[in-house]
Short mmCIF file of C-alpha atoms in Angstrom, two decimals:
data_model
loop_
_atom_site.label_atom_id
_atom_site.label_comp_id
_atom_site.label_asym_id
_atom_site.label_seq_id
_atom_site.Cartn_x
_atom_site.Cartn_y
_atom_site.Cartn_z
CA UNK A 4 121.79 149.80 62.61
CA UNK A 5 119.69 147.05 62.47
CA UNK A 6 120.87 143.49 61.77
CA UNK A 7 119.95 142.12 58.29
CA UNK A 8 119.27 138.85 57.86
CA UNK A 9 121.30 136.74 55.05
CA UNK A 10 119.23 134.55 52.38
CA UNK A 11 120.38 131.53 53.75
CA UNK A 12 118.56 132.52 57.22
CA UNK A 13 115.79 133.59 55.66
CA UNK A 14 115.20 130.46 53.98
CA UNK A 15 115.82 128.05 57.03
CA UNK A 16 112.55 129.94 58.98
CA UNK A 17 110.01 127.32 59.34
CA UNK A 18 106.54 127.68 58.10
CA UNK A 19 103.29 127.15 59.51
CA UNK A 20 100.56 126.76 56.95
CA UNK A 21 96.42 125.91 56.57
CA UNK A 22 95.22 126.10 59.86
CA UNK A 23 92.05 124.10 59.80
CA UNK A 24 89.69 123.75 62.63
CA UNK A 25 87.65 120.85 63.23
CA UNK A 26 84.05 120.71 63.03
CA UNK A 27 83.51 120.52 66.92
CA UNK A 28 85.89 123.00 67.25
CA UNK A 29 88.13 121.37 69.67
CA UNK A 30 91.20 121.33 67.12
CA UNK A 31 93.01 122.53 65.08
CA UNK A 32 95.08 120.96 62.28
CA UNK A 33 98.21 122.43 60.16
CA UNK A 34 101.34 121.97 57.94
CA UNK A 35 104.49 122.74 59.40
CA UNK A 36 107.71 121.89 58.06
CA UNK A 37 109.83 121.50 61.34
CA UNK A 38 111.08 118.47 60.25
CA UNK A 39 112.92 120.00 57.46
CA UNK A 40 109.66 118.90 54.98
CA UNK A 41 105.97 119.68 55.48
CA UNK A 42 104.29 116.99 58.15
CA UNK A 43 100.67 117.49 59.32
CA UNK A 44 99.81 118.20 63.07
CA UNK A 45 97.22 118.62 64.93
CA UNK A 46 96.66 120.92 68.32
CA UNK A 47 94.20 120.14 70.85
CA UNK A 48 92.90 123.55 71.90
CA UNK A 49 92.57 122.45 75.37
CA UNK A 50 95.27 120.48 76.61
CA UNK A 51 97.86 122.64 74.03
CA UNK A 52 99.34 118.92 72.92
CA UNK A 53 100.56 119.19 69.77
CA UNK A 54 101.19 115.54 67.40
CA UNK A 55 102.69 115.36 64.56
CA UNK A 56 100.15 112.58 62.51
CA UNK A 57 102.38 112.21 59.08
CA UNK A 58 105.77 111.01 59.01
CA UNK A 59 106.84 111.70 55.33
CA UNK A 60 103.27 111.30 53.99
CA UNK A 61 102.49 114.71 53.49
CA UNK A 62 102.83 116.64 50.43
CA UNK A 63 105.84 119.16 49.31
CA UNK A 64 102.69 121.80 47.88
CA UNK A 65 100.38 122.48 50.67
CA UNK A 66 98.69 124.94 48.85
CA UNK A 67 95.66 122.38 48.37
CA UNK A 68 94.80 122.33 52.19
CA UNK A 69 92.79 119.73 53.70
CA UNK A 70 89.47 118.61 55.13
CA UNK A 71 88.15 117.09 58.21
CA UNK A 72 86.10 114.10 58.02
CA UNK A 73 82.49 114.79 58.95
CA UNK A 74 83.11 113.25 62.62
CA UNK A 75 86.84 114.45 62.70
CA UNK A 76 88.38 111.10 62.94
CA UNK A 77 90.07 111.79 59.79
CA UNK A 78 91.60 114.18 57.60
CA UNK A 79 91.38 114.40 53.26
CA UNK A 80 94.41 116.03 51.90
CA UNK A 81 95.25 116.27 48.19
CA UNK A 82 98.98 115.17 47.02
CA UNK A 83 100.87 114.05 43.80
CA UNK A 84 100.29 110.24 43.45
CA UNK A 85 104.10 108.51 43.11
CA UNK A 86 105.34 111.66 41.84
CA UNK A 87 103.44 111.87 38.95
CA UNK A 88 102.46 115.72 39.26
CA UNK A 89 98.74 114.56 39.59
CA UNK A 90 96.75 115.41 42.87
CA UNK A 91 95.31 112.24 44.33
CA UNK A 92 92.92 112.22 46.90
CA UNK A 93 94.26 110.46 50.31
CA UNK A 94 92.72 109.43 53.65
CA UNK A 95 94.57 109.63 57.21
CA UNK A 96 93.16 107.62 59.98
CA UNK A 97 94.11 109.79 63.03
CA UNK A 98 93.36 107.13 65.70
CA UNK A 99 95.67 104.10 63.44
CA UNK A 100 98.25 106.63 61.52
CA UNK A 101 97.31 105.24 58.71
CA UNK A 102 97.30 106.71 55.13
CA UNK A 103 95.67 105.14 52.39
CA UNK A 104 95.21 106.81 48.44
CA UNK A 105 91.60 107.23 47.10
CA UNK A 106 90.45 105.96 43.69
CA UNK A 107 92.66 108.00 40.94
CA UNK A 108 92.41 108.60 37.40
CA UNK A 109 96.02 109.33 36.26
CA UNK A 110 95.68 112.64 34.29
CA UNK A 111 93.24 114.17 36.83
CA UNK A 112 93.97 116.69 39.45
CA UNK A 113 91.78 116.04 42.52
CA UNK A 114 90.89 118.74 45.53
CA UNK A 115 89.52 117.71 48.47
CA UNK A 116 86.35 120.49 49.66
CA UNK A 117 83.77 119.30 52.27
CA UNK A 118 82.79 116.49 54.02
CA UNK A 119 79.04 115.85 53.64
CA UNK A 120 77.02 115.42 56.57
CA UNK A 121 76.26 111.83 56.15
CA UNK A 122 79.92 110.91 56.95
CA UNK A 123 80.09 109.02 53.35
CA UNK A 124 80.18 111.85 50.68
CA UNK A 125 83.17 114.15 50.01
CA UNK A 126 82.82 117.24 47.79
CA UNK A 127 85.58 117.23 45.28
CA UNK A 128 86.72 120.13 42.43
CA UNK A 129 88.59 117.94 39.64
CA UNK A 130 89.45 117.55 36.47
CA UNK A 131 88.60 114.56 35.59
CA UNK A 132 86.39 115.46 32.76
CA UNK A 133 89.43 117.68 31.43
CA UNK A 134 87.73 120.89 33.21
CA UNK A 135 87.71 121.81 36.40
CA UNK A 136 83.86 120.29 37.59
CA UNK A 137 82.69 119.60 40.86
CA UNK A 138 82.44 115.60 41.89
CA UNK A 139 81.22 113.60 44.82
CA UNK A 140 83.59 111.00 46.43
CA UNK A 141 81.52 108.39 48.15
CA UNK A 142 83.98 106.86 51.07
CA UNK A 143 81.59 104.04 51.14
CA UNK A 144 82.54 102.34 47.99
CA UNK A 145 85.43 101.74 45.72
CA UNK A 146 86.71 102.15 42.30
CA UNK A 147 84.92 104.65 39.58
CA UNK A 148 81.98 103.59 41.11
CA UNK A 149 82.98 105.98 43.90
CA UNK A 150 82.69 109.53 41.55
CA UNK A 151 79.48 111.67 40.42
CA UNK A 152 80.06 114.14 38.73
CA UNK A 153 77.81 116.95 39.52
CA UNK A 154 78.52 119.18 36.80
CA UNK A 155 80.06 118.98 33.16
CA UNK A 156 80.51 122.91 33.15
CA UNK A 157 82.57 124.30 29.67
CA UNK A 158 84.61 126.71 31.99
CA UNK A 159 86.29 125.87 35.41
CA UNK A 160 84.02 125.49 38.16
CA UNK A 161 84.86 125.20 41.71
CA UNK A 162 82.63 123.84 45.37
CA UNK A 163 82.87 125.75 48.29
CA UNK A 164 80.55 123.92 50.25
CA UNK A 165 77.92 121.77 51.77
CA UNK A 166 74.53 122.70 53.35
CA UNK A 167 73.80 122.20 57.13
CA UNK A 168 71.58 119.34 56.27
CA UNK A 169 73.31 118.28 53.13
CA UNK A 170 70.83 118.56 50.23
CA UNK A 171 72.25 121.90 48.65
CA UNK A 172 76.13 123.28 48.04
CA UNK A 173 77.32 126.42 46.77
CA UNK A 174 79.89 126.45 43.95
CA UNK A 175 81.36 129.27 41.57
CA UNK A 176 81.25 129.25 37.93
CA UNK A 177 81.31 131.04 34.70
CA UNK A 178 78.21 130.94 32.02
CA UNK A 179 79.40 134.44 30.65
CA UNK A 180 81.06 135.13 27.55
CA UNK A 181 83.04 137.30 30.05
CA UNK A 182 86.21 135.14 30.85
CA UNK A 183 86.58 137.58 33.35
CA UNK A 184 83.45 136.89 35.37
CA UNK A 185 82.34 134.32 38.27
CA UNK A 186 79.26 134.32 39.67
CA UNK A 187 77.95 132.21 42.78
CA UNK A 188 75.41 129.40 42.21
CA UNK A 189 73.34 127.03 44.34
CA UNK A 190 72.62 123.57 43.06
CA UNK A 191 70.85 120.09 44.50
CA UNK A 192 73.27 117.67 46.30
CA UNK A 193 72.58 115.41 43.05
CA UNK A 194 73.46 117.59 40.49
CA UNK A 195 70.39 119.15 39.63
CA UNK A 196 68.73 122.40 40.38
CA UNK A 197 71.44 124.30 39.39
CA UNK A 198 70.61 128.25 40.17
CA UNK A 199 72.58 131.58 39.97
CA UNK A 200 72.09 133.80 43.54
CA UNK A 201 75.38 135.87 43.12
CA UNK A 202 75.97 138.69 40.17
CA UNK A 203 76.70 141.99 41.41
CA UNK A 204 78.09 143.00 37.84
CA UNK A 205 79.22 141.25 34.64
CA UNK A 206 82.78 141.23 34.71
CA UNK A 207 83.34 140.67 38.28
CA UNK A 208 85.04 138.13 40.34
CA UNK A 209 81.32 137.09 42.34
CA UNK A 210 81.58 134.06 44.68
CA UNK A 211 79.64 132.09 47.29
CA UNK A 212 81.24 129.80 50.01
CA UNK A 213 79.86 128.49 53.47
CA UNK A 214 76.44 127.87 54.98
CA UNK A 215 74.69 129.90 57.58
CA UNK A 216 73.53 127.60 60.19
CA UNK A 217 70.05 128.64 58.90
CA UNK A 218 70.54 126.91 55.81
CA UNK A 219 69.13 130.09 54.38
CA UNK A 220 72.10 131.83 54.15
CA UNK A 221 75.66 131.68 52.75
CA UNK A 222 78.77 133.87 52.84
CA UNK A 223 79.82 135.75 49.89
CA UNK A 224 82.06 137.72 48.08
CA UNK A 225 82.93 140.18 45.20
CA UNK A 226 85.54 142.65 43.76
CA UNK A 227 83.08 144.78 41.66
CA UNK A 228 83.67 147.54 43.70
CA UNK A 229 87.82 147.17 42.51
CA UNK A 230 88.50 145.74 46.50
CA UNK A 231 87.33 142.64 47.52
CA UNK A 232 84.84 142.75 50.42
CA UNK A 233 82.70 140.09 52.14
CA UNK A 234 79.28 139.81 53.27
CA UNK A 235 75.79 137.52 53.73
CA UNK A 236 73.32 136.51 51.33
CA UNK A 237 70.15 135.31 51.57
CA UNK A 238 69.76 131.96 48.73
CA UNK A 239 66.06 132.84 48.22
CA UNK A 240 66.15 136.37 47.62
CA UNK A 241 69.78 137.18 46.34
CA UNK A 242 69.89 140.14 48.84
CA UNK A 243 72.90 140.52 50.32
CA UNK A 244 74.00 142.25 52.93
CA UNK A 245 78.01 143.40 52.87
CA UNK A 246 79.83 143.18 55.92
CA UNK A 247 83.29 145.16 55.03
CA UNK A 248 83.71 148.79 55.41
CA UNK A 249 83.69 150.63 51.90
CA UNK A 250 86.69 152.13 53.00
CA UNK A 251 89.92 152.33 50.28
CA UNK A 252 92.53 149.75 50.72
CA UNK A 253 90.52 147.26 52.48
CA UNK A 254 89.65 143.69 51.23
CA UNK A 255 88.60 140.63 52.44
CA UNK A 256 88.06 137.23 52.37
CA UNK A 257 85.08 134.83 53.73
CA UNK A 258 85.70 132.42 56.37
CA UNK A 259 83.45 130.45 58.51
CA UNK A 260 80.42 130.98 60.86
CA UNK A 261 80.23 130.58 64.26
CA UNK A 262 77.78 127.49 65.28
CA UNK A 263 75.22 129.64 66.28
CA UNK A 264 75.28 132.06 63.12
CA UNK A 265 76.21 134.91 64.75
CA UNK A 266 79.68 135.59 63.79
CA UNK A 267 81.84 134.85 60.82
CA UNK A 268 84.98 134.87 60.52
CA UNK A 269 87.42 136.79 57.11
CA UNK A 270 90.86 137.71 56.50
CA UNK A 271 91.93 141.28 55.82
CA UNK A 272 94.10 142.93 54.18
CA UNK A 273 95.02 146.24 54.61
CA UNK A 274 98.55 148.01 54.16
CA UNK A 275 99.96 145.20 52.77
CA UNK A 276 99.41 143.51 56.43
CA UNK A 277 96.91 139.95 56.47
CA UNK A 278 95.13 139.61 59.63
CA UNK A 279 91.69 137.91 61.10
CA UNK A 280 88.49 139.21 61.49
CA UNK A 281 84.67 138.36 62.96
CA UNK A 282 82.45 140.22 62.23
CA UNK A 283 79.06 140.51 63.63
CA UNK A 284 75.57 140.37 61.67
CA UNK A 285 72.23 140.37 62.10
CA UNK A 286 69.70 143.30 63.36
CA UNK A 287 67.36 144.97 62.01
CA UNK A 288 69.85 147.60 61.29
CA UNK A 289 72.87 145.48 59.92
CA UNK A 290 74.82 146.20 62.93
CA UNK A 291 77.94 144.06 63.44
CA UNK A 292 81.54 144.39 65.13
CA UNK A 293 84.83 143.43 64.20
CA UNK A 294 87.65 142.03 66.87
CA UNK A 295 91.21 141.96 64.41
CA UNK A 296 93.53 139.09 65.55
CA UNK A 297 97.17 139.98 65.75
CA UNK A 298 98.72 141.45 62.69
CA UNK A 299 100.52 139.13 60.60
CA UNK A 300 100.58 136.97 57.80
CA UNK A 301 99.61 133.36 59.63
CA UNK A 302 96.34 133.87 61.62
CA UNK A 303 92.98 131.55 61.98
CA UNK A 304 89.36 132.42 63.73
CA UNK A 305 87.22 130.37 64.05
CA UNK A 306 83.91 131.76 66.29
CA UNK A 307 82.75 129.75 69.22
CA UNK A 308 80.24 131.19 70.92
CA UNK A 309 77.96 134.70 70.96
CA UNK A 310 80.60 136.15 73.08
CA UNK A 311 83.96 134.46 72.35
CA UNK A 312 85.97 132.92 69.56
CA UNK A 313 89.23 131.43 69.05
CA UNK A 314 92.08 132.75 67.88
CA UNK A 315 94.98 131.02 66.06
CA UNK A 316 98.19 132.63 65.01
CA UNK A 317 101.46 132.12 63.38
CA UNK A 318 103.88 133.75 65.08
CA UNK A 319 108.58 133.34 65.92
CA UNK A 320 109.53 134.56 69.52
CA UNK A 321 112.98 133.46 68.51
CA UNK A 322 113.52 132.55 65.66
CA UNK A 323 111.22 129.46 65.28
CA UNK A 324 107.83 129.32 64.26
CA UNK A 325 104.95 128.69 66.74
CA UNK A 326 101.58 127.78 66.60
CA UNK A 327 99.56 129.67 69.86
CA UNK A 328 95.40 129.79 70.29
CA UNK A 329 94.03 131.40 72.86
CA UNK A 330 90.21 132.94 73.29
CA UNK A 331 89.28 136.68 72.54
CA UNK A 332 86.14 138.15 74.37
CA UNK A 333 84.18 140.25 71.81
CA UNK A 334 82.51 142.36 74.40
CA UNK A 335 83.70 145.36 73.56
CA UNK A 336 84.86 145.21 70.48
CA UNK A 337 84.62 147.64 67.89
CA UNK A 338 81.05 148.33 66.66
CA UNK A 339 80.08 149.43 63.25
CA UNK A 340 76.69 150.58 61.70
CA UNK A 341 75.91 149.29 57.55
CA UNK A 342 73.62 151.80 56.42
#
């Protein structure tokens, strides 16, 4: 008879959590609470060093995630400013340690999303209006004069993220009467321009997120089908083209492309199990593969090359959790035909 494991066991597993790749690709940064309480690290995918870069800076919630800095010298995490129960904004210097708190208005709650091109902007969901809106942090200046607000929507609306070259994003908002309903929007990096590309239905949960390399293209995703499935859809048009099998039980979730546009990554889930996916775009036909990471509930992918990608997963050999990457070929992989 198998051994069950007591609550107090159970609890005492360590967690590994966000697994964020850097923009060149060469790391990868996480939570992990080894130390008892969540810490940040980072993983150099060559070398396999691993450094723990917060020392009691960190936040208790991780569930805001982080971003890289547009040059990867520094990461933007959101926390609760002097336990107030407020998300702050605040900026760790990799090379120095140090971790400094962004410009805060005391009742807002502030999300770090993108890093802009430039090096100087960050894309920011907060409430500082009272709703959820999208704002721009410039890094380059201080006080109030540091926010724009890009949009004064009446319902919450969320960034996903820059363009390639920095003069669009794609957000998600509602402007039904549907509280039910998001739909995925483009808009100018100042705040103007602000244009619907995603509806598949009225009623359903519609979304955009990253950019194609192209900068003609973004990732998206919907439920109107009653699963969640992910695909590719072209700003201009609004045509998209679904990646995910129309198969029962299957949904996913939109990741991140591969530098040359080839691949992008999603997370599945199927049988109650999460794991990671690329999938493969782009003929005349709509032809793309799949290569699944292994099963499990902590996994990253993050596509390299036309042929590769890396793989990160969560994973406890005995008994303590461990962050492993190693590189998948995709020749080979499973091949499947959108008609």
């Amino acid at each position: 008879m198998q051994e069950r494991l007591s609550l107090e066991a159970l609890a005492a597993l360590p967690t590994v959590a966000a697994l964020n790749i850097s923009h060149s690709g060469d790391q990868v940064a996480f939570y992990a609470d080894w130390t008892g309480h969540f810490e940040l690290y980072t993983l150099d995918l060559a070398t396999r060093e691993r450094r723990q870069v917060t020392d009691g800076q960190a936040p208790k919630a991780v569930r805001a995630g982080f971003v890289w800095s547009a040059d990867d010298s520094r990461l933007l995490f959101s926390r609760d400013h002097n336990g107030d129960e407020r998300q702050a904004l605040f900026d760790l210097n990799l090379a120095s340690g140090d971790v400094s708190v962004l410009q805060h208005a005391p009742q807002s709650m502030d999300y770090a999303v993108d890093a802009h091109p430039d090096g100087q902007r960050l894309l920011v969901n907060s409430t500082r209006g009272g709703q959820m809106n999208v704002h721009v942090y410039n890094l380059s200046k201080e006080g109030e004069a540091s926010w724009t607000a890009l949009t004064t929507l009446p319902n919450a609306t969320q960034a996903a993220a820059w363009s390639p070259d920095g003069a669009w994003l794609t957000l998600t908002t509602n402007k039904s009467t549907d509280l039910r309903n998001t739909d995925g929007y483009v808009m100018n990096a100042d705040g103007s321009g602000l244009r619907r590309i995603l509806r598949v239905r009225e009623g359903s949960q519609d979304s955009v997120g990253e950019w194609h390399p192209d900068g003609k293209r973004v990732a998206a995703s919907s439920d109107a089908d009653g699963t969640h499935r992910v695909g590719l859809l072209t700003v201009e048009t609004g045509e998209v083209q679904w990646l995910t099998p129309q198969q029962e039980g299957i949904e996913e979730d939109m990741g991140r492309f591969s530098p040359d546009g080839r691949w992008l990554s999603a997370i599945r889930n199927m049988d109650s199990t999460t794991d990671a996916r690329a999938l493969r775009h782009g003929d005349r036909k709509g032809a793309y593969a799949e290569i699944a990471a292994r099963p499990g509930t902590g996994n990253a992918i993050h596509p390299r090359r036309q042929d590769a990608v890396s793989v990160h997963h969560v994973h406890d050999p005995a008994g303590s959790a461990a962050v492993q990457s190693r590189r998948r070929h995709l020749r080979g992989a499973l091949a499947r035909r959108v008609r």
